[in-house]
Each structure stands twice: as C-alpha cells, then as structure tokens.
mmCIF file of C-alpha atoms in Angstrom:
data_model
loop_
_atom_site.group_PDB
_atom_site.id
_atom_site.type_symbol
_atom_site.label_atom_id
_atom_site.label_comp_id
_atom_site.label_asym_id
_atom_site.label_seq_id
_atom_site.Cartn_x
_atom_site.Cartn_y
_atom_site.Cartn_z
ATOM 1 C CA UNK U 1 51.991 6.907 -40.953
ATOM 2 C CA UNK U 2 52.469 8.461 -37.578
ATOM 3 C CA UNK U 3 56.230 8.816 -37.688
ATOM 4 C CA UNK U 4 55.991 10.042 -41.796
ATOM 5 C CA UNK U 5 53.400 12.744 -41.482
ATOM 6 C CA UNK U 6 52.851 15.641 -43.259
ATOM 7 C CA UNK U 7 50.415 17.745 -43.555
ATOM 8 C CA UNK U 8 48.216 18.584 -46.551
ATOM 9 C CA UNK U 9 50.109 22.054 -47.333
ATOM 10 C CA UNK U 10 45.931 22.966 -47.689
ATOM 11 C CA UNK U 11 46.003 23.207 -44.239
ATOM 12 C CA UNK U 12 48.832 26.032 -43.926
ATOM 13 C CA UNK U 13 46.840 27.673 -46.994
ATOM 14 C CA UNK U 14 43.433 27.840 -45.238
ATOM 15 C CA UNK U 15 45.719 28.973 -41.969
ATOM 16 C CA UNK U 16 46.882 31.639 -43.813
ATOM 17 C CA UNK U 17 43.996 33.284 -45.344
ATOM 18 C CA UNK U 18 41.706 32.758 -41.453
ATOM 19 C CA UNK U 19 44.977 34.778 -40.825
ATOM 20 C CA UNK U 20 44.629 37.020 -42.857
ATOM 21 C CA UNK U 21 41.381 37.838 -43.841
ATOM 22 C CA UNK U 22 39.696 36.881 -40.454
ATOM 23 C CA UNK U 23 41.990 38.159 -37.804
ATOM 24 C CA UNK U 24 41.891 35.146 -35.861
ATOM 25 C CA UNK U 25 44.080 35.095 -32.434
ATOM 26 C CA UNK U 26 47.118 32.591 -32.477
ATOM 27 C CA UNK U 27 45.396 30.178 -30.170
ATOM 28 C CA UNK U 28 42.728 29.868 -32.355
ATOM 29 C CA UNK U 29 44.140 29.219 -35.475
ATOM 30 C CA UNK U 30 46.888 26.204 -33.028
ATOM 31 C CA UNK U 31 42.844 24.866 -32.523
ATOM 32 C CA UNK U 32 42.308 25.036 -35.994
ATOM 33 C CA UNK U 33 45.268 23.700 -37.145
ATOM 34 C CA UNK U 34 45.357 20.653 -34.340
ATOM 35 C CA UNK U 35 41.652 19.704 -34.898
ATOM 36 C CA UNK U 36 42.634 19.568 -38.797
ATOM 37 C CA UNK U 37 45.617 17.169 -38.494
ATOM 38 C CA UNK U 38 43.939 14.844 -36.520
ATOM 39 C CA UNK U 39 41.340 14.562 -39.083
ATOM 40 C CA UNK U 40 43.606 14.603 -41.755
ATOM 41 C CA UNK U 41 45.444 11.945 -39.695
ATOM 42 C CA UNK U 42 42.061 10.004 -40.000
ATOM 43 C CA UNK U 43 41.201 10.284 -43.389
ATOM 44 C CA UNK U 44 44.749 8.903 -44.452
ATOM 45 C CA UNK U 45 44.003 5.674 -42.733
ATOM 46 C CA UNK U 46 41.100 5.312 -45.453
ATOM 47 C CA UNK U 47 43.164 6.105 -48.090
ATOM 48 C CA UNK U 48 41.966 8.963 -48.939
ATOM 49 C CA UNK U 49 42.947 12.911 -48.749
ATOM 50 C CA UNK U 50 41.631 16.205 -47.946
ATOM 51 C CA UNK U 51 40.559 17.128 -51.092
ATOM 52 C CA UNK U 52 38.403 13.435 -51.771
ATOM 53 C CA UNK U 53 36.501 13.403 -48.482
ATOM 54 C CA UNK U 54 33.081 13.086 -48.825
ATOM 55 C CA UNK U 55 30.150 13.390 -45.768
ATOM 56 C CA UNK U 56 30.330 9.693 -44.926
ATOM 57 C CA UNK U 57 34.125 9.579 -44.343
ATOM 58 C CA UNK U 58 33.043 12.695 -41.718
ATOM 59 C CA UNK U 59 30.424 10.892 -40.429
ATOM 60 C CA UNK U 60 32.839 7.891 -39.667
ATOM 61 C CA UNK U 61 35.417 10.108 -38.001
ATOM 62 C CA UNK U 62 32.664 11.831 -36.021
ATOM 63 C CA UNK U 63 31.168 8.235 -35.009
ATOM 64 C CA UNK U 64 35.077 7.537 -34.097
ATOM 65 C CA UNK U 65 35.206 10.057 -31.713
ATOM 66 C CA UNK U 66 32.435 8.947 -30.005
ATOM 67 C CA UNK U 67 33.972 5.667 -29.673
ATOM 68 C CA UNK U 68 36.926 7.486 -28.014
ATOM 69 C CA UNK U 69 35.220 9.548 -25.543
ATOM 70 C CA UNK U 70 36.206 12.787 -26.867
ATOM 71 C CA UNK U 71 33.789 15.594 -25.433
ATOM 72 C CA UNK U 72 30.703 16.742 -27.569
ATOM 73 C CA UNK U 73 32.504 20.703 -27.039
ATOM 74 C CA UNK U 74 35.546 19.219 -28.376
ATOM 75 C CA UNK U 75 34.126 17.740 -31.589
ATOM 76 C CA UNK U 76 31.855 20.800 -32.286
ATOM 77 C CA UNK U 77 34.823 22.748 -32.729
ATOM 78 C CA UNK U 78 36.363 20.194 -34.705
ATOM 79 C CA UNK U 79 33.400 20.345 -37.114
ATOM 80 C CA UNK U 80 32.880 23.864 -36.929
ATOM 81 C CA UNK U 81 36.774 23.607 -38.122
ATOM 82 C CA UNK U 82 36.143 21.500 -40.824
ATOM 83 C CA UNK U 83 33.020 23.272 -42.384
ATOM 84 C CA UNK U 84 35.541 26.753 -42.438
ATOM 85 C CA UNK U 85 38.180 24.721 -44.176
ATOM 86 C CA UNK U 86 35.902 22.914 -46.759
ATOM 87 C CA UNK U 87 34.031 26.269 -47.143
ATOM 88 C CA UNK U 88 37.339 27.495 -48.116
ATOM 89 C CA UNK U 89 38.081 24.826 -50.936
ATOM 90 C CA UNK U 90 34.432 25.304 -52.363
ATOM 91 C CA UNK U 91 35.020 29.326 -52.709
ATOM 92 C CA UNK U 92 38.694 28.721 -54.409
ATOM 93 C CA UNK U 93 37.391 25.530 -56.435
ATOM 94 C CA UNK U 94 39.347 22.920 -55.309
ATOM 95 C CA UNK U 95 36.099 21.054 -54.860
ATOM 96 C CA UNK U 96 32.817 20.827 -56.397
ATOM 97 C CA UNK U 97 30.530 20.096 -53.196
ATOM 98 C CA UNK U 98 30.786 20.737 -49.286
ATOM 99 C CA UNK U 99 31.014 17.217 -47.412
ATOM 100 C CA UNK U 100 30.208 19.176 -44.478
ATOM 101 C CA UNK U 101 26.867 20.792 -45.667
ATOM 102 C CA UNK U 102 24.504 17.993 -44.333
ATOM 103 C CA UNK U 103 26.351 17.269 -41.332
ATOM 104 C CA UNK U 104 24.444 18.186 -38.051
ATOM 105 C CA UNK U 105 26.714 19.452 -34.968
ATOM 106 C CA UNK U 106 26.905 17.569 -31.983
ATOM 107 C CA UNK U 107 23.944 18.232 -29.465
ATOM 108 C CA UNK U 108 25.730 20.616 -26.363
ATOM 109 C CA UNK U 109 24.117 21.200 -23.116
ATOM 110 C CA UNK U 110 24.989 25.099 -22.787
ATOM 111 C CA UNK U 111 27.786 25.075 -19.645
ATOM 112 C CA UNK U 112 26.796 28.010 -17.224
ATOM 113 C CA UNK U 113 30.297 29.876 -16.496
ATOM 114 C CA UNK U 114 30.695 29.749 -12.676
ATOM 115 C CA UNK U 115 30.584 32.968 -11.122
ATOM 116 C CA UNK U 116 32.175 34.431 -7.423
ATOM 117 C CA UNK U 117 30.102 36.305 -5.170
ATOM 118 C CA UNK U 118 30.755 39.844 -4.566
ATOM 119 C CA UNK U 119 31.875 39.360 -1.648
ATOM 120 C CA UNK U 120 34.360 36.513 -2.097
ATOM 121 C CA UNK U 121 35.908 39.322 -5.289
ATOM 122 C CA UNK U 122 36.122 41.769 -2.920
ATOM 123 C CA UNK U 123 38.470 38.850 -0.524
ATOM 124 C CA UNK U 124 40.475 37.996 -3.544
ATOM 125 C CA UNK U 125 41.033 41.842 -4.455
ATOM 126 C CA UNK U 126 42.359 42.822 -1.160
ATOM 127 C CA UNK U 127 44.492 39.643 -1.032
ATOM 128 C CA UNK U 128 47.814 40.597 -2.695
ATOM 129 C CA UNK U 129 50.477 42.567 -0.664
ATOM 130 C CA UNK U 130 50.943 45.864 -2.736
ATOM 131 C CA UNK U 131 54.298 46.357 -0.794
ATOM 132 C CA UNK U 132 55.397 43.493 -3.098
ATOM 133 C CA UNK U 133 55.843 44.826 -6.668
ATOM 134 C CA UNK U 134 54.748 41.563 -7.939
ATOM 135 C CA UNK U 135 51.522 41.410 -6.147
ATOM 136 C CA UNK U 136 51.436 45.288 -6.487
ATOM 137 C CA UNK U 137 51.427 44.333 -10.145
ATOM 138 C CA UNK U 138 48.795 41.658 -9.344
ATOM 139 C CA UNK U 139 46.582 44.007 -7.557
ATOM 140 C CA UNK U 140 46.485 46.069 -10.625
ATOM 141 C CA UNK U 141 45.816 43.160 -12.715
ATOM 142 C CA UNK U 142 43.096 42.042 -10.740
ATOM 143 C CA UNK U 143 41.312 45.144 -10.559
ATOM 144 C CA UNK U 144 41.491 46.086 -14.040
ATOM 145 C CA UNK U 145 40.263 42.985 -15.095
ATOM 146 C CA UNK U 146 37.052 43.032 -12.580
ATOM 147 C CA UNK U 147 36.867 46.329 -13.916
ATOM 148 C CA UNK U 148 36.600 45.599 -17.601
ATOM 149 C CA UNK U 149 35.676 41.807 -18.193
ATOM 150 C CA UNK U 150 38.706 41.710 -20.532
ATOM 151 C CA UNK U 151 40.008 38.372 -21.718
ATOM 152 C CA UNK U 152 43.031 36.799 -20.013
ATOM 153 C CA UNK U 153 44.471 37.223 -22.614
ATOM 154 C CA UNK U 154 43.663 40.103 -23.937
ATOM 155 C CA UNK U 155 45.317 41.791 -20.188
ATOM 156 C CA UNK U 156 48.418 40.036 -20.399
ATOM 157 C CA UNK U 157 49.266 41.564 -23.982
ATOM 158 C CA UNK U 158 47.762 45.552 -22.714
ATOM 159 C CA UNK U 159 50.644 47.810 -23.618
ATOM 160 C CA UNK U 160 51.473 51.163 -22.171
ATOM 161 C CA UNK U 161 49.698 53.135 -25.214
ATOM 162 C CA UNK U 162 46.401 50.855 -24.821
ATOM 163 C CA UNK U 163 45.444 53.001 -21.585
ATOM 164 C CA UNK U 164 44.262 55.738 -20.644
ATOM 165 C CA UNK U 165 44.522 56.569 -16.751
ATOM 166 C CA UNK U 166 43.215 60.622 -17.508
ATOM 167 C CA UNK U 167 39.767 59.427 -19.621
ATOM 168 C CA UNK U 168 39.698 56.347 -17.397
ATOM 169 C CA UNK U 169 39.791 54.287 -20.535
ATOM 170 C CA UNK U 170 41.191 51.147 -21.955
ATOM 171 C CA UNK U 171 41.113 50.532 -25.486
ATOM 172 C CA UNK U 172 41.294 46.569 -27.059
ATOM 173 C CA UNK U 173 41.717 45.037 -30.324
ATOM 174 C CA UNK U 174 39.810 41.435 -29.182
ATOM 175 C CA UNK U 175 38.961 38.946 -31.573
ATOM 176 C CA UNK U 176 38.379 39.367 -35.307
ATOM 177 C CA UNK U 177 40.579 42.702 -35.086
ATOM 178 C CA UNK U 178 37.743 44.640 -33.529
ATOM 179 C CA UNK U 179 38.575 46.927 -31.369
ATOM 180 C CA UNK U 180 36.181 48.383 -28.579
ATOM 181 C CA UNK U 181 36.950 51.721 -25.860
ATOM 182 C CA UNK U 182 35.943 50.267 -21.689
ATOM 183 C CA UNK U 183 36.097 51.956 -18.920
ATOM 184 C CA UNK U 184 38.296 51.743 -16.085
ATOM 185 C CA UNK U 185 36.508 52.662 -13.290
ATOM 186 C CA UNK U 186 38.077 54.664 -10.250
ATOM 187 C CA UNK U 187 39.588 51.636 -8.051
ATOM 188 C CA UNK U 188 41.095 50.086 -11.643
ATOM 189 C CA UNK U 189 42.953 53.698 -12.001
ATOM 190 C CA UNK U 190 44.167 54.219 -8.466
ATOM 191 C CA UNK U 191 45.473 50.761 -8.512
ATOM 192 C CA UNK U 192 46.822 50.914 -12.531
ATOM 193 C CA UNK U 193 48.880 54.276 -11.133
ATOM 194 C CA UNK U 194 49.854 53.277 -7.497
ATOM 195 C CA UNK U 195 51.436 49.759 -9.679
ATOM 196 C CA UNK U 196 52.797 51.724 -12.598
ATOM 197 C CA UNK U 197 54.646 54.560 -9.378
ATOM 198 C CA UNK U 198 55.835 51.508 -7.187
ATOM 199 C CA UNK U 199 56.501 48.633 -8.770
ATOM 200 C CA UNK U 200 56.770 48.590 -13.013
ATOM 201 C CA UNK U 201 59.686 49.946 -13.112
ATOM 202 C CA UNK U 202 61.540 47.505 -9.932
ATOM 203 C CA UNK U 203 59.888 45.029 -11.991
ATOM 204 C CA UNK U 204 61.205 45.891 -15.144
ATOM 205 C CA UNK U 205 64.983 46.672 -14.033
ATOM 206 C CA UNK U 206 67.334 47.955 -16.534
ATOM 207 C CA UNK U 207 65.085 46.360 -19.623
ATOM 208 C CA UNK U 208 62.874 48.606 -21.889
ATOM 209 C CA UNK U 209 59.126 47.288 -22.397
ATOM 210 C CA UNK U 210 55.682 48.831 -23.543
ATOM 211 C CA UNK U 211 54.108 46.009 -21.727
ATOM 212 C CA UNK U 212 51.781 47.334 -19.242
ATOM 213 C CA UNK U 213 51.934 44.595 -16.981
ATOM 214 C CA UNK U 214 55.372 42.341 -17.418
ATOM 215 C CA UNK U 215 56.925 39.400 -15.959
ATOM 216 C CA UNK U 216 59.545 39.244 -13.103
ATOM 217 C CA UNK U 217 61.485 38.700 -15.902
ATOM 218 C CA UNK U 218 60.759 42.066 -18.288
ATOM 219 C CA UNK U 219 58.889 40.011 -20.720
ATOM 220 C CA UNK U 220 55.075 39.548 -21.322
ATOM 221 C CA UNK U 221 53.397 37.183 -18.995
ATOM 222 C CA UNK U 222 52.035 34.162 -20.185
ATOM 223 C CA UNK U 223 47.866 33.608 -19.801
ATOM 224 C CA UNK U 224 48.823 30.728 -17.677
ATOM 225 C CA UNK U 225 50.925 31.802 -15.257
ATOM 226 C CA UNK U 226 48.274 34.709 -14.455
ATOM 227 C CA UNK U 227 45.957 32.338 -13.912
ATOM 228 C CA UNK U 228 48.185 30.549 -11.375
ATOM 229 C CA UNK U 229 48.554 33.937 -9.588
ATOM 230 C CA UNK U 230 44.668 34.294 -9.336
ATOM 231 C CA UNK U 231 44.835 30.791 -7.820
ATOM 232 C CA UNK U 232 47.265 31.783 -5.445
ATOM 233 C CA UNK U 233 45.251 34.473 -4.306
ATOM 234 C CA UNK U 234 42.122 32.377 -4.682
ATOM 235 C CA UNK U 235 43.913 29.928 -2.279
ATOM 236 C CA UNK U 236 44.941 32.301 0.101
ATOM 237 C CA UNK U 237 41.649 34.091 0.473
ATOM 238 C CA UNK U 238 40.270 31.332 1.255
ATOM 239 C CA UNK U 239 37.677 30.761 -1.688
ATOM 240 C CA UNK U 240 37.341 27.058 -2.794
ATOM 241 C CA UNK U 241 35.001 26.665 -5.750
ATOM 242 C CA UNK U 242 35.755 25.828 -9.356
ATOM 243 C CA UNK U 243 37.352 28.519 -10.998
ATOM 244 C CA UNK U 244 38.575 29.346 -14.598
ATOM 245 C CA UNK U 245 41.062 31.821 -16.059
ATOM 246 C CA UNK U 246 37.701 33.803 -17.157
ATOM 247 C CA UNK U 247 36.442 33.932 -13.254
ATOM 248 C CA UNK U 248 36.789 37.455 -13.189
ATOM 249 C CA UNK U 249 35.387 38.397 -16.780
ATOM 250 C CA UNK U 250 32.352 36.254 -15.766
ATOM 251 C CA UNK U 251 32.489 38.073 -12.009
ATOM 252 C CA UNK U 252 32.512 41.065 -14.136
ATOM 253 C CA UNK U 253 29.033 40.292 -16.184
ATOM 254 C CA UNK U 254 27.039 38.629 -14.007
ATOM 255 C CA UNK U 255 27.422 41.257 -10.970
ATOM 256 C CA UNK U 256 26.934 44.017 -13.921
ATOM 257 C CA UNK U 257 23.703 42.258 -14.728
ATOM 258 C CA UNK U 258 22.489 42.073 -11.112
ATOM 259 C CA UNK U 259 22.684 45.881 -10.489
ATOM 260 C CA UNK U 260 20.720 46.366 -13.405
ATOM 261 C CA UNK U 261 23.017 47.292 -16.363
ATOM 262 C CA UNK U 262 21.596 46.739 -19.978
ATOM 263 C CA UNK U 263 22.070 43.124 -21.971
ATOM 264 C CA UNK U 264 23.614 45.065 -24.974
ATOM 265 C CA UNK U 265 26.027 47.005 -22.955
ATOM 266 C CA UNK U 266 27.695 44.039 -21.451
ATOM 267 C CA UNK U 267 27.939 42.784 -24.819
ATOM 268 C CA UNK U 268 29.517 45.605 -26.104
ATOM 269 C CA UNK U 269 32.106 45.381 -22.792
ATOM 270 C CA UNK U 270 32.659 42.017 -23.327
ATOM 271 C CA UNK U 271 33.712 42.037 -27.004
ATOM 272 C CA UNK U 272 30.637 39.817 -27.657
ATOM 273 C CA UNK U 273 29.620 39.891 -31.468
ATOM 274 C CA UNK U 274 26.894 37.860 -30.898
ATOM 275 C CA UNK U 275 24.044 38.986 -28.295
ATOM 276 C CA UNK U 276 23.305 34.912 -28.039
ATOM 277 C CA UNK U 277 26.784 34.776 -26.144
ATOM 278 C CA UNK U 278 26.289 37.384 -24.065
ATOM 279 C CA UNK U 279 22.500 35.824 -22.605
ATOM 280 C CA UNK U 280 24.494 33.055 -20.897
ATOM 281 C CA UNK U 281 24.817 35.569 -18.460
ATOM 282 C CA UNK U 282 21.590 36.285 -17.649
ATOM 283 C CA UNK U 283 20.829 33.258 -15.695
ATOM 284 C CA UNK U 284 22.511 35.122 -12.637
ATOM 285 C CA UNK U 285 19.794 38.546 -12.837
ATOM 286 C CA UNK U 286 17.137 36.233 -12.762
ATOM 287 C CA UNK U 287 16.469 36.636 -8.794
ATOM 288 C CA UNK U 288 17.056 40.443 -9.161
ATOM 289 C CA UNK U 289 14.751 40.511 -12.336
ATOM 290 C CA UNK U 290 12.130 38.776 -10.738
ATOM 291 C CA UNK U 291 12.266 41.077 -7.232
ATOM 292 C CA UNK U 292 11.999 43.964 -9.299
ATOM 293 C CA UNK U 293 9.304 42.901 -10.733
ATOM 294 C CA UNK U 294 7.358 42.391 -7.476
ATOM 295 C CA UNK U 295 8.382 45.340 -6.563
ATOM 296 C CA UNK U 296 7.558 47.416 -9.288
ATOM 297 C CA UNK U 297 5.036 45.792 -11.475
ATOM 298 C CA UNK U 298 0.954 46.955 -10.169
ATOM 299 C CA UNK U 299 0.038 43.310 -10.499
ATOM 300 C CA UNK U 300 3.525 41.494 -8.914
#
C-alpha cells in the first residue's frame, strides 16, 4: 500500500477550493494536505475510502495516534483538517452526514509563547555589524520585525512596493488575504533606509528583484534560514533561552502590552482575527496591570 499510493483526487479538490476561496498560505494547505494522506493512508488499511468513513473509523485513527505518541497540537490540527474536508463533501453532496460532527478535539493545555526581555532585544538588535551588507540587511530585518510583530514569513516575502519609508508604513496581505496598514516606527525606517543605501544593492549584484530584503544570492530568503540568522545573533549576544522563529513578533506584543497599549490594537497589528488569540498575550501585563492598579485605584 505504501509503495502504490495515491491519493483520493478529493484531496487535491478540497486543496483547491481552501485555495481558492479561503486564501490559505502554502504552508498551510502542505499541513492540510500531509495530515489528510496520513489519514487517508489509515482508512485504506480498513478497507475503506474517504468518501465511506464514518465517526468510529475517526475515532480509531484518533485512538491510533495516541498509541503512537503523536502530540495532542498535532492531532487537533489533524481533526480540525478533517472536519474542513468532510464539511466540504457535505456542502457539494458527496455525502449525506459529517463523521466529524460528534467528534470532540483533543484537550490542549494553551502553550505560553516565550518572550525576551527588553533588554536582551535591545542586545540582539545592536548585534549585527551594519558594515556587513548581510548583517546590514539583518539589522533591518530585525528591527522591522520588532517594529511590527509581522510573521516570519510574512518579512521574508515584503517587496519594495509593500513599504512605505515617507508615511512610516508597511502594508501586509497575512492570512486569509487580509490585508492590514502597521507602522514602522522611527529606528525600523532609519535602519530600512541606511540597509536599502548600503547594502541591497551589493547584495543584489547585477540581478533585478522587488524583494525588499533578498538572499546573498538575489533570491527571496527562506523563513528558515532567517531564523538561523536570529540564532546567530541570539548566540552571539549572548542570550540562551528557548527561542522560536516568532521570538520577535511575541517580543513585539508582550512589551506593547506592558507599556500599556490596548488588547484590540495588538490584535489588529498582529493580523489576529480572533481577539481569543491575541489574550495569550496578556499573561505578560499582568504585573504592570496589577501595579497600576495599586497605584491608581482609591481602594488598591
């Protein structure tokens, strides 16, 4: 079965429309798609298909999984994968009934994202070289992405028309297709213009690009091989604790949060469509929230 497989051409179908209808990022719809074959992969091994599944054949290959140690985040996306593509076949009619309508999600303990201290940013900020156009180019990165709590990836794929160094403005297309305006802040734009003066174009060589940020090698940089830079600098600046390719977007929020900016404003910076997302945060302001409150309140 494992050397013969091929998948359901449903899958490709449901790809499509997420595609097309949702505006779903690339990575998301490879999770999709990888979480869906190795169900699929499953449900052949009962002799059954797609189409035929039914909510104890999802219960098995949930129970499975627990058998195999997967992670409960892991299998919540898988199900939360499964109840878009079976929500799909009941709107088109390919089935009668949702298999996945009475199956409860895995119980997750809500991760807190790690977040630097001020003053270990402010160590890996000043850490690259900006006589080095590649670290000049980090610099810029680094900023700009303190500066806005953009995604990884969302940085990595900024063009040339995407900012604005005059109105201090950067303007993203995140996920789902919506777009949002941030601002840049004045460190972000002296950095953006002393990179894009000294170093894009040394960077760049004789190749054309309207990446705002590319690779030694002209091209777009990967998300990963930013995130080794920012370990690298991490490494160098001597800062030791876990970190994640979202250190700085977290960084961003939580020290946003602690000088007293607004819930719903941080959501809006952060692309958040959900408010619910955006509270993880708030776990940080809770010290600050609670001196201003002695301070301020007539019976704190």
């Amino acid at each position: 079965m494992t050397d013969k497989y091929q998948a359901d051409p449903i899958i490709d179908a449901f790809l499509d429309d997420l595609w097309s209808t949702k505006g779903l990022s690339d990575n998301t719809l490879a999770s999709y798609r990888t979480d869906l074959r190795h169900f699929e992969r499953f449900v052949l091994t009962k002799k059954r298909q797609l189409i035929n599944v039914d909510q104890l054949l999802i219960r098995d290959y949930l129970a499975f999984r627990v058998e195999q140690n997967f992670a409960k985040s892991s299998t919540a996306r898988l199900l939360s994968s499964l109840r878009r593509l079976y929500g799909y076949l009941l709107v088109n009619e390919h089935i009668a009934v949702d298999p996945t309508a009475l199956v409860e999600s895995p119980q997750l303990v809500r991760q807190l994202p790690d977040a630097l201290s001020e003053a270990q940013i402010n160590s890996l900020l000043d850490e690259p070289n900006v006589d080095d156009p590649l670290e000049c180019r980090d610099k810029a990165m680094l900023e700009l992405l303190y500066a806005t709590g953009l995604r990884v990836t969302e940085l990595v794929s900024l063009t040339l028309e995407q900012i604005s160094l005059r109105q201090g403005l950067v303007r993203i297309v995140g996920k789902g297709g919506k777009e949002r305006l941030v601002p840049l802040g004045e460190l972000a734009v002296t950095e953006v213009e002393q990179y894009l003066v000294a170093a894009r174009a040394e960077l760049l060589g004789n190749k054309q690009s309207d990446v705002l940020f590319p690779s030694k090698r002209g091209q777009m940089m990967t998300r990963q091989t930013f995130w080794h830079r920012i370990k690298l600098y991490a490494l160098r600046a001597g800062i030791h604790c876990h970190l994640s390719p979202h250190t700085l977007r977290h960084a961003f929020a939580t020290h946003l949060l602690n000088h007293g900016a607004d819930l719903r404003v941080v959501q809006l910076l952060l692309g958040h469509s959900d408010l619910s997302t955006t509270q993880i945060y708030t776990h940080v302001a809770k010290a600050r929230l609670q001196q201003l409150h002695s301070e301020h309140h007539p019976r704190g």
